[in-house]
Amino acid sequence: MNDYSLSSSPHKTPLRHDWSRDEVAALLALPFPELIYRAQTVHRAYFDPTKIQISTLLSIKSGGCPEDCAYCPQSAHHEKSVTREALLPLETVLREAKAAKDSGAERFCMGAAWKKPKDRDLDAVCEMVSAVKTLGLETCLTIGMLTPEQSARLKEAGLDYYNHNLDTSEEFYGSIISTRTYQDRLDTLSNVRDAGIHVCCGGIIGMGETDSDRVGLLMTLANLPKHPESVPINLLVRVEGTPLQDAKPIDMITFTRVIATARILMPASHVRLAAGRETMSESDHALCFLAGANSIFWGEKLLTTPNPVKNKDQRLLDLLGMTATLPSCSSQG
Ligand code: SAM
Ligand code: DTB
Ligand code: SF4
């Protein structure tokens, strides 16, 4: 097996948490070839650039969410929102987790359309986390706001990662969500981090934000007390019936710039090319990987919206001569 990483490279600089707005803006605006060159240099110092980390998502409780996130089909505030369903039974979750493992996923991420879990719900979710963990999968949850006590319980149940996105800049946040504040988000991130759970935190591009908002999001992520271990960059999925259904599509060069800048700011983190891949071409994907994205969600559904089928992703990785982090995922179709 070749090792393409340059782990002993002198280019491996210490992680920084003091990025200024001007510095981040200057990176995002670099001439494209220079930006990609810098992102690749950083990427190779910390990772094997031929490897992609694979996670699989399952919506364990869909629809009827009391929050009003303008992008989300699960919000009860929007017309045609996803039908409210009860929490899935443990057996169903385990069946899906086994299937994800067999298909080569390394991490299983369970999402619930809640503002915050009730303690009764948390009992059931803790059971799910423990059971999925015993299958030998990394566990990830995204179920809304958490208190320090709830975070500690989840850690004890075996939770490895918690996904809680900042989504955009603090300035633009109020135009997208009115039922919670940016500070609410930061508080949960802090509770999760303090409980010793790895943080997965990123945002969405293509909601009508400006470059300055993209700078604000990236700067906030990079200046957290610890860089999120995973940074999902979602391209808005424009779902009919949501207030953002007609958002102006953004070009893939702008999107790739965000990925490359995230890679430079948070060199040791996995940068995930998250939602929105269904509408991206093979070349778009390749560009994002060249910019330093090294993780994807694998499987035909995200939470409620479509994602490329596994064979299509496997074909793409084969075409690029890239492989999944776990050997069981490599080109066997
Ligand atoms: N309710 C929890 C929360 O909001 O944290 C967890 C589930 S929520 C669906 C997880 C993340 O999915 C959101 O923070 C958002 O970044 C992303 N997301 C939701 N709808 C999306 C869409 N239409 N396009 C892109 N990303 C989306
Ligand atoms: C993240 O940043 N993206 C994923 C995961 N974290 C939970 C979710 C994307 C959801 C896209 C819309 C849907 O399928 O409902
Ligand atoms: Fe609810 Fe999460 Fe969707 Fe917002 S993003 S409406 S909190 S499920």
Coordinates of C-alpha atoms and ligand atoms in Angstrom, one line a residue:
M1 CA 0.0 0.0 0.0
N2 CA 1.4 3.4 -0.9
D3 CA 1.4 6.1 1.7
Y4 CA 1.1 9.4 0.0
S5 CA 1.0 11.5 3.2
L6 CA 4.0 13.7 4.0
S7 CA 3.4 13.3 7.8
S8 CA 7.0 14.2 8.6
S9 CA 6.9 17.3 6.3
P10 CA 8.2 20.6 7.7
H11 CA 5.0 22.1 6.3
K12 CA 3.0 20.7 9.3
T13 CA 2.5 23.9 11.2
P14 CA 0.8 24.1 14.6
L15 CA -3.0 24.5 14.7
R16 CA -4.2 28.1 15.1
H17 CA -7.3 29.4 16.9
D18 CA -6.6 33.1 16.4
W19 CA -7.6 33.7 12.7
S20 CA -8.5 37.3 12.0
R21 CA -11.4 38.1 9.6
D22 CA -9.0 39.7 7.2
E23 CA -6.8 36.6 7.1
V24 CA -9.7 34.3 6.4
A25 CA -11.1 36.7 3.8
A26 CA -7.7 36.9 2.1
L27 CA -7.5 33.1 1.9
L28 CA -11.0 32.7 0.5
A29 CA -10.2 35.3 -2.2
L30 CA -6.9 33.9 -3.3
P31 CA -6.4 33.2 -7.0
F32 CA -8.0 29.7 -7.4
P33 CA -4.7 27.9 -8.4
E34 CA -2.9 29.3 -5.4
L35 CA -5.8 28.5 -3.0
I36 CA -5.9 24.9 -4.2
Y37 CA -2.1 24.6 -4.0
R38 CA -2.0 25.8 -0.4
A39 CA -5.0 23.5 0.5
Q40 CA -3.3 20.5 -1.0
T41 CA 0.0 21.3 0.7
V42 CA -1.7 21.4 4.1
H43 CA -3.9 18.3 3.3
R44 CA -0.8 16.2 2.5
A45 CA 1.0 17.3 5.7
Y46 CA -1.8 15.8 7.8
F47 CA -3.6 13.2 5.6
D48 CA -3.2 10.7 2.9
P49 CA -4.9 12.6 0.1
T50 CA -6.1 9.3 -1.6
K51 CA -8.2 8.3 1.4
I52 CA -11.9 9.2 2.0
Q53 CA -13.6 8.7 5.4
I54 CA -17.1 7.2 5.0
S55 CA -20.1 7.8 7.3
T56 CA -23.8 6.7 6.8
L57 CA -26.8 8.6 8.0
L58 CA -30.1 7.4 9.4
S59 CA -33.0 9.6 10.5
I60 CA -34.2 8.0 13.7
K61 CA -37.0 10.5 14.2
S62 CA -38.3 12.4 11.2
G63 CA -40.4 15.5 10.7
G64 CA -42.6 17.8 12.9
C65 CA -39.6 19.8 14.2
P66 CA -40.5 22.9 16.2
E67 CA -37.5 24.9 14.9
D68 CA -38.0 27.0 11.8
C69 CA -34.7 26.5 9.9
A70 CA -35.5 27.9 6.5
Y71 CA -33.5 25.2 4.7
C72 CA -35.0 22.2 6.4
P73 CA -37.8 20.0 5.1
Q74 CA -38.4 18.7 8.6
S75 CA -39.5 21.9 10.1
A76 CA -43.2 21.9 11.1
H77 CA -43.2 25.7 10.2
H78 CA -43.1 25.0 6.4
E79 CA -45.8 23.8 4.0
K80 CA -45.2 20.3 2.7
S81 CA -42.8 19.4 5.5
V82 CA -41.8 15.8 6.1
T83 CA -44.5 13.8 7.9
R84 CA -43.9 13.5 11.6
E85 CA -42.9 10.0 12.7
A86 CA -42.2 8.4 16.0
L87 CA -38.7 7.5 17.2
L88 CA -37.6 4.3 15.3
P89 CA -37.4 1.1 17.3
L90 CA -34.0 -0.2 18.4
E91 CA -34.2 -3.2 16.1
T92 CA -34.7 -1.1 13.0
V93 CA -31.8 1.2 14.0
L94 CA -29.6 -1.9 14.5
R95 CA -30.6 -3.5 11.2
E96 CA -29.7 -0.2 9.4
A97 CA -26.4 0.1 11.3
K98 CA -25.4 -3.5 10.3
A99 CA -26.2 -2.8 6.7
A100 CA -24.2 0.4 6.8
K101 CA -21.2 -1.5 8.3
D102 CA -21.5 -4.2 5.6
S103 CA -21.5 -1.6 2.9
G104 CA -18.2 -0.2 4.3
A105 CA -19.2 2.7 6.5
E106 CA -16.9 3.5 9.4
R107 CA -19.2 5.8 11.3
F108 CA -23.0 5.6 11.8
C109 CA -24.7 9.0 12.3
M110 CA -28.3 9.1 13.7
G111 CA -30.3 12.3 13.3
A112 CA -33.6 13.4 15.1
A113 CA -35.8 16.3 14.2
W114 CA -35.9 17.7 17.7
K115 CA -35.1 21.1 19.2
K116 CA -33.7 19.2 22.2
P117 CA -34.3 15.7 23.4
K118 CA -36.6 15.0 26.4
D119 CA -34.9 12.9 29.1
R120 CA -37.3 10.0 28.2
D121 CA -36.1 10.2 24.6
L122 CA -32.5 10.3 25.7
D123 CA -32.9 6.9 27.5
A124 CA -33.9 5.3 24.2
V125 CA -31.1 7.1 22.2
C126 CA -28.5 6.0 24.7
E127 CA -29.5 2.4 24.2
M128 CA -29.2 2.9 20.4
V129 CA -25.7 4.4 20.8
S130 CA -24.5 1.6 23.0
A131 CA -26.0 -1.1 20.6
V132 CA -24.5 0.5 17.5
K133 CA -21.1 0.8 19.2
T134 CA -21.0 -2.9 19.9
L135 CA -21.2 -3.6 16.2
G136 CA -17.8 -2.0 15.9
L137 CA -19.0 1.3 14.3
E138 CA -18.1 4.8 15.4
T139 CA -21.2 6.5 16.7
C140 CA -22.5 9.9 15.8
L141 CA -25.7 11.7 16.8
T142 CA -27.4 14.9 15.8
I143 CA -30.5 15.5 17.9
G144 CA -30.6 19.2 18.8
M145 CA -29.5 21.2 21.9
L146 CA -27.9 19.3 24.8
T147 CA -27.3 20.2 28.4
P148 CA -24.0 19.2 30.1
E149 CA -25.8 16.4 31.9
Q150 CA -27.3 15.0 28.7
S151 CA -23.9 15.2 27.0
A152 CA -22.2 13.3 29.9
R153 CA -24.9 10.5 29.6
L154 CA -24.3 10.2 25.9
K155 CA -20.5 10.0 26.4
E156 CA -21.1 7.2 28.9
A157 CA -23.3 5.4 26.5
G158 CA -20.4 5.3 24.0
L159 CA -21.1 8.3 21.8
D160 CA -18.0 9.2 19.7
Y161 CA -19.2 12.3 17.7
Y162 CA -21.9 14.9 18.0
N163 CA -23.0 16.9 15.0
H164 CA -24.3 20.4 15.6
N165 CA -23.8 22.9 12.8
L166 CA -23.3 26.7 13.0
D167 CA -24.7 26.7 9.5
T168 CA -23.6 30.3 8.6
S169 CA -22.2 33.5 10.1
E170 CA -23.7 35.0 13.3
E171 CA -24.8 38.0 11.3
F172 CA -26.8 36.0 8.7
Y173 CA -28.1 33.4 11.2
G174 CA -31.2 35.4 12.2
S175 CA -32.4 35.5 8.5
I176 CA -32.4 31.7 8.4
I177 CA -33.5 30.6 11.9
S178 CA -35.6 32.6 14.4
T179 CA -36.4 29.9 17.0
R180 CA -32.9 29.7 18.5
T181 CA -29.7 31.8 18.7
Y182 CA -26.2 31.4 17.5
Q183 CA -25.2 31.4 21.2
D184 CA -27.5 28.5 21.8
R185 CA -25.6 26.6 19.2
L186 CA -22.2 27.6 20.7
D187 CA -23.4 26.5 24.2
T188 CA -24.3 23.0 23.0
L189 CA -21.0 22.7 21.2
S190 CA -19.2 23.6 24.4
N191 CA -21.3 21.1 26.5
V192 CA -20.5 18.3 24.0
R193 CA -16.8 19.2 23.9
D194 CA -16.6 19.4 27.7
A195 CA -18.1 15.9 28.0
G196 CA -15.2 14.6 25.9
I197 CA -17.3 13.8 22.8
H198 CA -15.7 14.7 19.4
V199 CA -17.4 17.6 17.7
C200 CA -18.8 17.6 14.1
C201 CA -19.6 21.1 13.1
G202 CA -19.9 22.9 9.8
G203 CA -22.4 24.8 7.7
I204 CA -24.5 25.2 4.6
I205 CA -23.4 27.1 1.5
G206 CA -25.9 28.5 -1.1
M207 CA -28.5 30.0 1.2
G208 CA -28.1 33.5 -0.2
E209 CA -25.2 34.3 2.2
T210 CA -22.4 36.7 1.1
D211 CA -18.7 36.0 1.0
S212 CA -18.4 37.9 4.2
D213 CA -20.9 35.4 5.8
R214 CA -18.8 32.5 4.6
V215 CA -15.7 34.2 6.1
G216 CA -17.7 34.6 9.4
L217 CA -18.7 30.9 9.5
L218 CA -15.2 29.7 8.7
M219 CA -13.5 32.0 11.2
T220 CA -15.9 31.0 14.0
L221 CA -15.3 27.3 13.3
A222 CA -11.5 27.7 13.2
N223 CA -11.4 29.9 16.4
L224 CA -13.4 27.5 18.5
P225 CA -11.3 26.4 21.6
K226 CA -10.7 23.1 19.7
H227 CA -11.2 22.6 15.9
P228 CA -14.2 20.4 15.3
E229 CA -12.8 16.9 14.5
S230 CA -15.3 16.8 11.5
V231 CA -16.3 19.8 9.5
P232 CA -19.3 19.1 7.2
I233 CA -19.7 21.6 4.3
N234 CA -23.3 21.2 3.0
L235 CA -24.4 22.5 -0.4
L236 CA -28.0 23.6 0.2
V237 CA -30.5 21.0 -1.0
R238 CA -33.3 23.2 -2.3
V239 CA -36.4 21.3 -1.1
E240 CA -39.8 22.3 -2.4
G241 CA -42.0 23.8 0.3
T242 CA -39.1 25.3 2.3
P243 CA -38.5 29.1 2.3
L244 CA -35.2 28.5 0.5
Q245 CA -36.7 26.4 -2.4
D246 CA -35.8 29.1 -4.9
A247 CA -32.5 30.2 -3.5
K248 CA -30.1 31.1 -6.3
P249 CA -27.8 28.2 -7.0
I250 CA -24.1 28.9 -6.4
D251 CA -21.3 28.0 -8.7
M252 CA -19.0 25.1 -7.8
I253 CA -15.9 27.3 -7.8
T254 CA -17.3 29.4 -4.9
F255 CA -18.3 26.2 -3.1
T256 CA -14.8 24.6 -3.6
R257 CA -13.2 27.8 -2.3
V258 CA -15.0 27.3 1.0
I259 CA -13.8 23.7 1.2
A260 CA -10.2 24.7 0.5
T261 CA -10.3 27.5 3.1
A262 CA -11.7 25.1 5.7
R263 CA -8.9 22.7 4.9
I264 CA -6.2 25.4 5.4
L265 CA -7.8 26.8 8.6
M266 CA -8.4 23.4 10.2
P267 CA -5.7 21.2 8.8
A268 CA -6.1 18.1 11.1
S269 CA -9.9 17.9 10.8
H270 CA -11.9 15.8 8.4
V271 CA -13.6 18.1 6.0
R272 CA -16.8 16.5 4.8
L273 CA -18.4 17.0 1.4
A274 CA -21.9 16.6 3.0
A275 CA -25.4 17.4 1.6
G276 CA -25.8 18.4 -2.0
R277 CA -23.7 15.7 -3.8
E278 CA -26.7 14.4 -5.7
T279 CA -26.6 17.4 -8.1
M280 CA -22.7 17.5 -8.4
S281 CA -20.9 16.0 -11.3
E282 CA -17.9 13.7 -11.1
S283 CA -15.7 16.7 -11.9
D284 CA -17.3 18.8 -9.1
H285 CA -16.5 16.0 -6.7
A286 CA -13.0 15.7 -7.9
L287 CA -12.5 19.4 -7.5
C288 CA -13.7 19.2 -3.8
F289 CA -11.4 16.3 -3.1
L290 CA -8.5 18.2 -4.7
A291 CA -9.4 21.2 -2.4
G292 CA -9.0 18.9 0.7
A293 CA -12.4 17.3 1.3
N294 CA -11.7 13.9 2.7
S295 CA -15.1 12.5 3.9
I296 CA -18.5 11.8 2.5
F297 CA -21.9 10.3 3.5
W298 CA -22.3 7.0 1.7
G299 CA -25.8 5.6 1.0
E300 CA -28.8 6.5 -1.1
K301 CA -30.4 8.8 1.5
L302 CA -29.1 11.6 3.7
L303 CA -31.8 12.2 6.4
T304 CA -34.8 12.8 4.2
T305 CA -33.3 13.8 0.8
P306 CA -31.5 11.7 -1.8
N307 CA -27.7 11.1 -1.9
P308 CA -25.8 9.3 -4.7
V309 CA -26.1 5.4 -4.6
K310 CA -23.1 3.6 -3.2
N311 CA -22.1 2.1 -6.6
K312 CA -22.0 5.5 -8.2
D313 CA -19.6 6.7 -5.4
Q314 CA -17.5 3.6 -5.6
R315 CA -17.2 4.1 -9.4
L316 CA -16.1 7.7 -8.8
L317 CA -13.5 6.7 -6.2
D318 CA -12.2 3.9 -8.6
L319 CA -12.0 6.5 -11.4
L320 CA -10.0 8.8 -9.2
G321 CA -7.7 6.0 -7.8
M322 CA -9.0 6.9 -4.3
T323 CA -10.1 4.5 -1.5
A324 CA -12.2 4.6 1.6
T325 CA -10.3 4.8 4.9
L326 CA -11.4 1.3 5.9
P327 CA -10.0 -1.5 3.7
S328 CA -13.3 -3.3 3.7
C329 CA -14.7 -0.4 1.7
S330 CA -12.2 -0.6 -1.2
S331 CA -13.2 -1.3 -4.7
Q332 CA -15.5 -4.3 -4.4
G333 CA -18.6 -2.6 -5.8
Ligands
SAM1 N1 -32.2 18.8 14.4 C1 -30.8 18.7 14.6 C2 -30.1 20.0 14.3 O1 -30.6 20.9 13.6 O2 -29.0 20.1 14.8 C3 -30.2 17.6 13.7 C4 -30.7 17.4 12.3 S1 -30.4 18.7 11.1 C5 -31.3 18.1 9.8 C6 -28.7 18.5 10.7 C7 -28.1 19.5 9.8 O3 -28.5 19.2 8.4 C8 -28.5 20.9 9.9 O4 -27.8 21.6 10.9 C9 -28.1 21.5 8.5 O5 -26.8 22.0 8.5 C10 -28.3 20.3 7.6 N2 -29.4 20.4 6.6 C11 -30.7 20.3 6.9 N3 -31.4 20.6 5.8 C12 -30.5 20.8 4.8 C13 -30.7 21.1 3.4 N4 -31.9 21.3 2.8 N5 -29.5 21.3 2.7 C14 -28.3 21.2 3.3 N6 -28.1 20.9 4.6 C15 -29.2 20.7 5.3
DTB2 C1 -24.6 17.5 8.1 O1 -23.9 18.6 8.2 N1 -25.3 17.2 7.1 C2 -26.1 16.0 7.3 C3 -25.7 15.6 8.7 N2 -24.8 16.7 9.1 C4 -26.7 15.3 9.7 C5 -27.5 16.2 7.1 C6 -27.9 16.8 5.8 C7 -29.4 16.8 5.7 C8 -29.9 17.2 4.3 C9 -31.3 17.3 4.3 C10 -32.1 16.0 4.6 O2 -31.7 15.0 4.0 O3 -33.1 16.1 5.3
SF4_3 FE1 -35.3 20.8 13.1 FE2 -32.7 20.3 12.7 FE3 -34.4 20.7 10.6 FE4 -33.7 22.8 12.1 S1 -32.3 21.5 10.9 S2 -35.8 22.2 11.5 S3 -33.5 21.8 14.1 S4 -34.4 19.0 12.1

